[in-house]
Short mmCIF file of C-alpha atoms in Angstrom, two decimals:
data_model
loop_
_atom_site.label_atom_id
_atom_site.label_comp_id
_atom_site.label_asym_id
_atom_site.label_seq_id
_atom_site.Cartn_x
_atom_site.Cartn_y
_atom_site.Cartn_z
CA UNK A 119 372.47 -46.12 65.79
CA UNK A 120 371.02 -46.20 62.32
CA UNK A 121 369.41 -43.01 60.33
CA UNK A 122 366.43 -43.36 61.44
CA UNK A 123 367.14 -43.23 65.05
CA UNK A 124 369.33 -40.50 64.64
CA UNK A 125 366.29 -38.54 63.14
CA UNK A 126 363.68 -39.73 65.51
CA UNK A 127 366.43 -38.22 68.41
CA UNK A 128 366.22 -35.47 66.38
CA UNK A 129 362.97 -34.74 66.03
CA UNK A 130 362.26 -35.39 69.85
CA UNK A 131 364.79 -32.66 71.06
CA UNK A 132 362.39 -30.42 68.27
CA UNK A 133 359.57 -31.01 70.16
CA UNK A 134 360.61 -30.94 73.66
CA UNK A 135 362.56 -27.91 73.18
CA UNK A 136 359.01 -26.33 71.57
CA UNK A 137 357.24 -27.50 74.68
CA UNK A 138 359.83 -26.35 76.53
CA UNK A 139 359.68 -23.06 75.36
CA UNK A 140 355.69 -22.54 75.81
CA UNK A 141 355.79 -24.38 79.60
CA UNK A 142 358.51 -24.31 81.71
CA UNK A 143 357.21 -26.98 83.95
CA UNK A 144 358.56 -29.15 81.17
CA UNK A 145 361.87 -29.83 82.78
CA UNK A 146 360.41 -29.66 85.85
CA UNK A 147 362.49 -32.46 88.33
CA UNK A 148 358.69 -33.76 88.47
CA UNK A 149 357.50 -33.56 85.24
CA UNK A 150 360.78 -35.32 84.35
CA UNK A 151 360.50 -38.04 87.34
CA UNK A 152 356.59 -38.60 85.77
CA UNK A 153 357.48 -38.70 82.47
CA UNK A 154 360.49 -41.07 82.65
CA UNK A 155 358.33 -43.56 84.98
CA UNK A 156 355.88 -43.53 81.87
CA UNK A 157 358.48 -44.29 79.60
CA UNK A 158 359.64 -47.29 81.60
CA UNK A 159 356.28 -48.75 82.01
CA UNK A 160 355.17 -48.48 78.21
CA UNK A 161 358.35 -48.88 76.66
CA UNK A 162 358.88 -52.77 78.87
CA UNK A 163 355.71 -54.31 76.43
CA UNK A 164 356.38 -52.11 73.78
CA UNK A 165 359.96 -53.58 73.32
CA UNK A 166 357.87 -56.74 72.98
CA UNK A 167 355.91 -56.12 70.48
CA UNK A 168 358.56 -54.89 68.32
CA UNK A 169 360.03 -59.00 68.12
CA UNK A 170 356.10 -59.48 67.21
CA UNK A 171 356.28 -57.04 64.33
CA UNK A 172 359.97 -57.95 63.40
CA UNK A 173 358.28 -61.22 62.28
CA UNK A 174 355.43 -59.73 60.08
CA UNK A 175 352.75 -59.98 62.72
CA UNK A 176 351.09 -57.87 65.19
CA UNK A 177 349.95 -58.72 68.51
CA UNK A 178 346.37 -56.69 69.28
CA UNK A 179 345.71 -58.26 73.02
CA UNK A 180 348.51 -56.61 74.70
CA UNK A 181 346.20 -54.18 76.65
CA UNK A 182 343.63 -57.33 77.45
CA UNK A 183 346.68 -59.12 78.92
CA UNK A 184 347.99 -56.77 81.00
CA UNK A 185 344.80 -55.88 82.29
CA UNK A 186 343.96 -60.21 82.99
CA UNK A 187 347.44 -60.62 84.44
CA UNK A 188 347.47 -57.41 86.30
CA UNK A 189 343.87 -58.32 88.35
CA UNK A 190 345.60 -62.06 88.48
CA UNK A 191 348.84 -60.89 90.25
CA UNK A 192 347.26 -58.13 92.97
CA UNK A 193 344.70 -60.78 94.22
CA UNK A 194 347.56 -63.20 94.64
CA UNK A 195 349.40 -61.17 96.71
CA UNK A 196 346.60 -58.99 98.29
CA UNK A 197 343.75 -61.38 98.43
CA UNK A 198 345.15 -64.88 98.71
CA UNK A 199 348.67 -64.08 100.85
CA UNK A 200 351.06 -65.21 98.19
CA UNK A 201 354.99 -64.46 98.59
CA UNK A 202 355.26 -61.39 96.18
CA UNK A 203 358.08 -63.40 94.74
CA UNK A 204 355.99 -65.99 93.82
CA UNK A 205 353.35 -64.27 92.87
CA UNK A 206 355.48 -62.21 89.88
CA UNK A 207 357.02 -65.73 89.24
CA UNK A 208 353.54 -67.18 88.63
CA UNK A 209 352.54 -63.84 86.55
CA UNK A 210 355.46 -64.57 84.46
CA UNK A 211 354.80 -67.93 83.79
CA UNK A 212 350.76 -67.43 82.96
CA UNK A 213 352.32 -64.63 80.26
CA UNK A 214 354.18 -67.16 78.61
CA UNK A 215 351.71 -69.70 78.23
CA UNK A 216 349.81 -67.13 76.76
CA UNK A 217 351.95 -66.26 74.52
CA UNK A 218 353.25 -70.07 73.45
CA UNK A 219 349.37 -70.03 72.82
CA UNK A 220 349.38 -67.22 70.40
CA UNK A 221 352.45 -68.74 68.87
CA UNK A 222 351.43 -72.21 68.31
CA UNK A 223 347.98 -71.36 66.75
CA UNK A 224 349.88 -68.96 64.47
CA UNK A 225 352.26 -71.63 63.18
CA UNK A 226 350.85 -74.81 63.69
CA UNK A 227 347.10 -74.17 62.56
CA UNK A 228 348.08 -71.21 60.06
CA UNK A 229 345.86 -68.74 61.43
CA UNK A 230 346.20 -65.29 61.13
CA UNK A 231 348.20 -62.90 63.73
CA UNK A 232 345.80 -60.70 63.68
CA UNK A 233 342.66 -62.80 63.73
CA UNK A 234 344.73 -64.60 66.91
CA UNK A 235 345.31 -61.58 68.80
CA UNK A 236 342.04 -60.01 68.30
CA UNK A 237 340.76 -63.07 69.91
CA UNK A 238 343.36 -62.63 72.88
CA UNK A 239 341.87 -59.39 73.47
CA UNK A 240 338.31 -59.71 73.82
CA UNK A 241 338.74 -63.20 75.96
CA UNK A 242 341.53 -62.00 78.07
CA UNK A 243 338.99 -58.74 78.85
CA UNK A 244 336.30 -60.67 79.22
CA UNK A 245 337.82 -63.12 81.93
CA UNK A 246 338.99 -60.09 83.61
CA UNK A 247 335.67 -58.78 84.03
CA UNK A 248 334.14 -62.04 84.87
CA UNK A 249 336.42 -62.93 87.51
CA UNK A 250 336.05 -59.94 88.94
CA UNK A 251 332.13 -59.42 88.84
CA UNK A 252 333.08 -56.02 87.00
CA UNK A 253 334.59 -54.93 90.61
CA UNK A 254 338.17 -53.42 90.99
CA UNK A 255 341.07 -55.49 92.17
CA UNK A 256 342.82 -53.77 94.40
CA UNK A 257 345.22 -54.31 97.66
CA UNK A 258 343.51 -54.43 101.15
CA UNK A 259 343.23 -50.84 102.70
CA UNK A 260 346.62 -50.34 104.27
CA UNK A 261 348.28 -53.24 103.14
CA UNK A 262 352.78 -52.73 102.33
CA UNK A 263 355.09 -54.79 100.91
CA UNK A 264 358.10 -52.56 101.26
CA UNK A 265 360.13 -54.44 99.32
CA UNK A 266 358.10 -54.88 95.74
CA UNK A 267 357.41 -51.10 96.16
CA UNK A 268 360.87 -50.33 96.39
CA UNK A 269 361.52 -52.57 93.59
CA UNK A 270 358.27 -51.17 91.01
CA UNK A 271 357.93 -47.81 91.59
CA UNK A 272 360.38 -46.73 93.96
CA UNK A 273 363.12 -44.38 92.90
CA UNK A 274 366.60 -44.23 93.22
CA UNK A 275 368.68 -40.76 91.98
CA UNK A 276 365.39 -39.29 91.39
CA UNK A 277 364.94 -41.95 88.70
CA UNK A 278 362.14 -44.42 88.76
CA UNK A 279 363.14 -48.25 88.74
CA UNK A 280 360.62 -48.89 86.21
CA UNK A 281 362.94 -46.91 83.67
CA UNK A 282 365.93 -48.87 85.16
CA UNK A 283 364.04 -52.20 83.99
CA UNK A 284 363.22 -50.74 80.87
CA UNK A 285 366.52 -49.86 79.96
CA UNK A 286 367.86 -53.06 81.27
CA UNK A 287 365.02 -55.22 78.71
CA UNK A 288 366.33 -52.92 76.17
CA UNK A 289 370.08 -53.49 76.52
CA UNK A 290 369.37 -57.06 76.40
CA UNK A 291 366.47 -57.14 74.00
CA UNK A 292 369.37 -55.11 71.63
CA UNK A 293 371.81 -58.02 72.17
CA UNK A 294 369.05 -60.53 71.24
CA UNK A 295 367.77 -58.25 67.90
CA UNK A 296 371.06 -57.71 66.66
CA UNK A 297 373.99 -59.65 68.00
CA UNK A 298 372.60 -63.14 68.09
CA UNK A 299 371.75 -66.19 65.48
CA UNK A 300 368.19 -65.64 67.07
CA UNK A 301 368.30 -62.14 65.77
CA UNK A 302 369.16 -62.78 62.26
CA UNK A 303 366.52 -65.30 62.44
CA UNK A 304 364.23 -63.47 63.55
CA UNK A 305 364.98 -60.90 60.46
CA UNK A 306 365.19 -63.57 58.09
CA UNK A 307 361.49 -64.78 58.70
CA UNK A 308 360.47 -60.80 58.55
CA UNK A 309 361.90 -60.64 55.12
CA UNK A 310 360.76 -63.58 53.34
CA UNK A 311 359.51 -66.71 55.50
CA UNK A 312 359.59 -69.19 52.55
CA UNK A 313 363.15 -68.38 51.64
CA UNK A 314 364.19 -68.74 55.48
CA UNK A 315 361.97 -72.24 55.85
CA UNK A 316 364.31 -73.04 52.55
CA UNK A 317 367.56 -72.13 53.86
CA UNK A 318 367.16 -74.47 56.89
CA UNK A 319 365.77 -72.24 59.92
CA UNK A 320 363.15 -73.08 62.05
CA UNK A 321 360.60 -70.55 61.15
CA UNK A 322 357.81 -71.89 63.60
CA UNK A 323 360.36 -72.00 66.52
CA UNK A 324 361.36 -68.17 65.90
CA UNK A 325 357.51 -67.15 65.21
CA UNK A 326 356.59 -68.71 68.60
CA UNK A 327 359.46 -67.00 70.41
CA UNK A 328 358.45 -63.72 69.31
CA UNK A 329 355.25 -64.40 70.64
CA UNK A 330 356.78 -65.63 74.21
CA UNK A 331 359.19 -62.61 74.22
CA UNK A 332 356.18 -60.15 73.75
CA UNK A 333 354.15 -62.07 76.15
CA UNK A 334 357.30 -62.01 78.68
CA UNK A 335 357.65 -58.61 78.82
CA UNK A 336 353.66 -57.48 78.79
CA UNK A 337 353.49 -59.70 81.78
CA UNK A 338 356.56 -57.85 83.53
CA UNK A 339 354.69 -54.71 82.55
CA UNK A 340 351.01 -55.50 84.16
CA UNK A 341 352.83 -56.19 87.51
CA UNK A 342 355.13 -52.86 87.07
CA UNK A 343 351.07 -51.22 85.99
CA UNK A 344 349.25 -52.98 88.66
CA UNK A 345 351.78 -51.83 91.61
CA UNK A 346 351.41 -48.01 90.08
CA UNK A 347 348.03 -47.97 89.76
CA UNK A 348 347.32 -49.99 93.49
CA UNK A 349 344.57 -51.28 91.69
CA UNK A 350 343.04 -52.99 88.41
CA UNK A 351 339.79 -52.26 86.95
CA UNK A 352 339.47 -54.83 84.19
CA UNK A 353 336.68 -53.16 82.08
CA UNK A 354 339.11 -50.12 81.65
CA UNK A 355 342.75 -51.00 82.77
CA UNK A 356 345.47 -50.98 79.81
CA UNK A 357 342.64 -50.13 77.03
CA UNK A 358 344.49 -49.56 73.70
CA UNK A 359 347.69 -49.91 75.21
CA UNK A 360 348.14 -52.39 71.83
CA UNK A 361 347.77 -49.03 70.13
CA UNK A 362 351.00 -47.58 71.87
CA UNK A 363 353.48 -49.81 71.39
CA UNK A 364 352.50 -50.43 67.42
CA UNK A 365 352.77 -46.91 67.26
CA UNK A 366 356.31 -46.69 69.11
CA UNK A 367 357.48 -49.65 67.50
CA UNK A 368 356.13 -47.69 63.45
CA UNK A 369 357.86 -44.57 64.84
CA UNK A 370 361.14 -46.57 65.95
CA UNK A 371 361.57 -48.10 62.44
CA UNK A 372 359.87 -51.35 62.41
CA UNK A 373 358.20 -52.02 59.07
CA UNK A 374 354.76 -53.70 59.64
CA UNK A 375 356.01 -55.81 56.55
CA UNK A 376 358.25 -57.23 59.03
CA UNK A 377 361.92 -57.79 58.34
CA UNK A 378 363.05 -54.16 59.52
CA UNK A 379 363.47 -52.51 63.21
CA UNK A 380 365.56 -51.49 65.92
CA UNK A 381 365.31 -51.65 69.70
CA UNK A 382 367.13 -48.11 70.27
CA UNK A 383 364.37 -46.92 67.72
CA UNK A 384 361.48 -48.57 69.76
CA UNK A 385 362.31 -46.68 72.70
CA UNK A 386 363.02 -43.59 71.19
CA UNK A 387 359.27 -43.51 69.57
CA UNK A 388 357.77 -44.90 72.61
CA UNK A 389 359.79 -41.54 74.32
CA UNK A 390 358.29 -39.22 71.92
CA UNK A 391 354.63 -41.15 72.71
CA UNK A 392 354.97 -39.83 76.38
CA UNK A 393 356.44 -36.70 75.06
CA UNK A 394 353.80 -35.42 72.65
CA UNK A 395 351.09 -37.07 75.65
CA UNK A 396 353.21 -34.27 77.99
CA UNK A 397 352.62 -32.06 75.61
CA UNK A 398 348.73 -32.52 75.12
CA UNK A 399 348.68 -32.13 79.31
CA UNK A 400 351.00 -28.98 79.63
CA UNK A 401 349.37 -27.22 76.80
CA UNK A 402 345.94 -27.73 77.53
CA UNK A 403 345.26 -29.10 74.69
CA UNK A 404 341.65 -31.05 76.07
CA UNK A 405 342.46 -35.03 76.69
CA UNK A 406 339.81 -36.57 74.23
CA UNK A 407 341.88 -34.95 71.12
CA UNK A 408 344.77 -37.90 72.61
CA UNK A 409 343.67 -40.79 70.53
CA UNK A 410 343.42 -37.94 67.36
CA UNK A 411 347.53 -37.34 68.07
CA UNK A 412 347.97 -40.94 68.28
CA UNK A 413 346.60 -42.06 64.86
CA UNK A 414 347.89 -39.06 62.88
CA UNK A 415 351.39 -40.47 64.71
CA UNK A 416 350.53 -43.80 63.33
CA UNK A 417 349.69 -42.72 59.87
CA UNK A 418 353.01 -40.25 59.51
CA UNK A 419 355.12 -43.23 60.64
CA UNK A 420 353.73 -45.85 58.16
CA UNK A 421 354.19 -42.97 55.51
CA UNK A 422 357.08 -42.40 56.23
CA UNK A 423 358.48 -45.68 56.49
CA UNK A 424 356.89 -46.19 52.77
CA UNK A 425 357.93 -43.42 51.28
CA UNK A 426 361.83 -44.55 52.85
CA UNK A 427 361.80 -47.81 51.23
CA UNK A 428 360.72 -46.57 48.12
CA UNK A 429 363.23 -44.22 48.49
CA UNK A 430 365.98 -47.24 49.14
CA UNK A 431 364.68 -49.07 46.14
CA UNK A 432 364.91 -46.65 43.67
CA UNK A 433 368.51 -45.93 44.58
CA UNK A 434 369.46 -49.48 45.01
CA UNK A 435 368.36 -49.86 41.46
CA UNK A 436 369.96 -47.11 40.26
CA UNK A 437 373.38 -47.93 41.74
CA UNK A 438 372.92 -51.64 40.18
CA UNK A 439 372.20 -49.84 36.53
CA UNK A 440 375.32 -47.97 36.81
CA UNK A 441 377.59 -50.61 37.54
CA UNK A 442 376.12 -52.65 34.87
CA UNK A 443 376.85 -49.25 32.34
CA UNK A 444 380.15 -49.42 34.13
CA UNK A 445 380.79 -53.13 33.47
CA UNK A 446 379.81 -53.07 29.38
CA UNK A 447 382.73 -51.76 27.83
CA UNK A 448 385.13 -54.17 29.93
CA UNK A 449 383.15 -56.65 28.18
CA UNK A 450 384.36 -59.15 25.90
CA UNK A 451 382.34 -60.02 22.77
CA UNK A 452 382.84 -63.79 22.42
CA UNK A 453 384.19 -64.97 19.12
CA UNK A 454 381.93 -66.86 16.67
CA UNK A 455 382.82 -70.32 16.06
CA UNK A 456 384.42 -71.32 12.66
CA UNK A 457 382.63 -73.93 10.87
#
């Protein structure tokens, strides 16, 4: 666990031991149960964007696509009688086009990540609403499938399964980040993407994956959304959702420069998201100040990120001065040449 993990864990038993101490309810066995199913659901695409920003780029139609994918996956099952199996394999599958989509135009035709995305997000919301004629997508009045119930928002222990596949993405999304040739990659490209094109790695391959990755795991999200919520309405359904796991992914360490980040950090800020949006509930604090918390969360994170590297700079700098001054006297003065 690096420093800044450490002090985000910190700085989340801080506030949960305030809110703790003003409500009660906070450690409620349902507060807890709500809180953690929360968690699991954000933190699965949140994870995802975190590759995205590893790279340098950002991926704004997160929210779009879970809302498109979600609508795409209930009428599946609920209007058209697809195996549920199928139907999450085929979700799946859509997410990753969409993502080798982002990808490609990103590396291929040099446009901009964010100029990409932003496009993602108003034409993934806009076939939403179109396909649906503005109406909710929803599951026919009574309908059960027992067994994708179980397996999205059932519990076991008292703990929902949607934090079970978050943790599990994490655990191997941790492997991936740090313990692979992919990871290192991946880092590489962050830090400077001309010097890793020059030292021989595929820097289009690993910008595309990122993309695929993020796409993955928004798509396993809208179906883990879609099955909480029983139904979709795309005008309104995973709105600035894009905001949430930027601003988990700035809180868990991830430099927007790219380079930097840390998939224990990811879902430690996307746990103090859900804990400062528990707070906002069990205080009383009114719901439209929500967005306010979330951009002054933004802007300390980027802030402090900054003011950390500068930090690291200046003392990289001066440990390099000092073992130059260290170095001098051991120095030889060459001898001038005779003529």
């Amino acid at each position: 666990m690096q420093k800044k993990d450490m002090g985000l864990a910190v700085l989340i038993i801080v506030v949960g031991a305030a809110v703790y101490l003003r409500n009660p309810l906070f450690l409620s066995p349902i507060n807890l149960g709500n809180t953690a199913n929360l968690i699991g659901l954000f933190g699965l695409f949140a994870i995802g964007q975190g590759f995205v920003i590893m790279t340098g780029g950002i991926d704004l139609s997160v929210g779009s696509m879970i809302a498109l994918l979600g609508v795409i996956f209930v009428d599946m099952i609920g209007k058209f009688g697809v195996p549920w199996p199928l139907a999450i394999l085929l979700t799946i599958l859509l997410g990753t086009l969409l993502g080798l989509a982002h990808g490609l135009l990103i590396t291929r035709l040099k446009m901009q990540p964010f100029v990409v995305t932003l496009c993602g997000l108003l034409i993934y919301r806009g076939i939403a609403r179109g396909y649906t004629g503005e109406a909710t997508a929803g599951f026919p009045f009574g309908a059960s499938y027992p067994e994708l119930e179980w397996l999205t928002i059932g519990r076991s222990f008292g703990v929902p399964h949607s934090f079970f596949a978050m943790i599990i993405v994490a655990v191997i999304c941790w492997f991936v980040l740090h313990r692979s040739v992919f990871g290192r990659h991946l880092q590489a490209v962050g830090k400077n993407e001309d010097a890793a094109r020059y030292s021989g790695i595929r820097t289009g391959l690993v910008i595309t994956a990122a993309y695929v990755i993020c796409a993955v795991l928004t798509a396993i999200a809208a179906i883990y959304f879609a099955m909480f919520t029983r139904s979709v309405q795309p005008s309104s359904h995973g709105n600035f959702y894009e905001l949430y796991a930027i601003a988990a992914a700035v809180l868990g360490g991830f430099s927007l420069r790219g380079g930097e980040g840390s998939v224990i950090g990811v879902v430690l800020g996307v746990v103090l998201l859900q804990e400062l949006q528990n707070l906002v509930n069990l205080l009383g604090i009114p719901s439209s100040l929500n967005f306010a918390v979330m951009g002054a969360v933004i802007l300390a994170g980027v802030l402090a990120d900054q003011q950390f590297n500068r930090y690291r700079d200046k003392k990289r700098a001066a440990r390099a001065i000092d073992m130059l001054n260290k170095d001098e006297p051991n120095r030889k003065v060459p001898t001038p040449l005779r003529t």
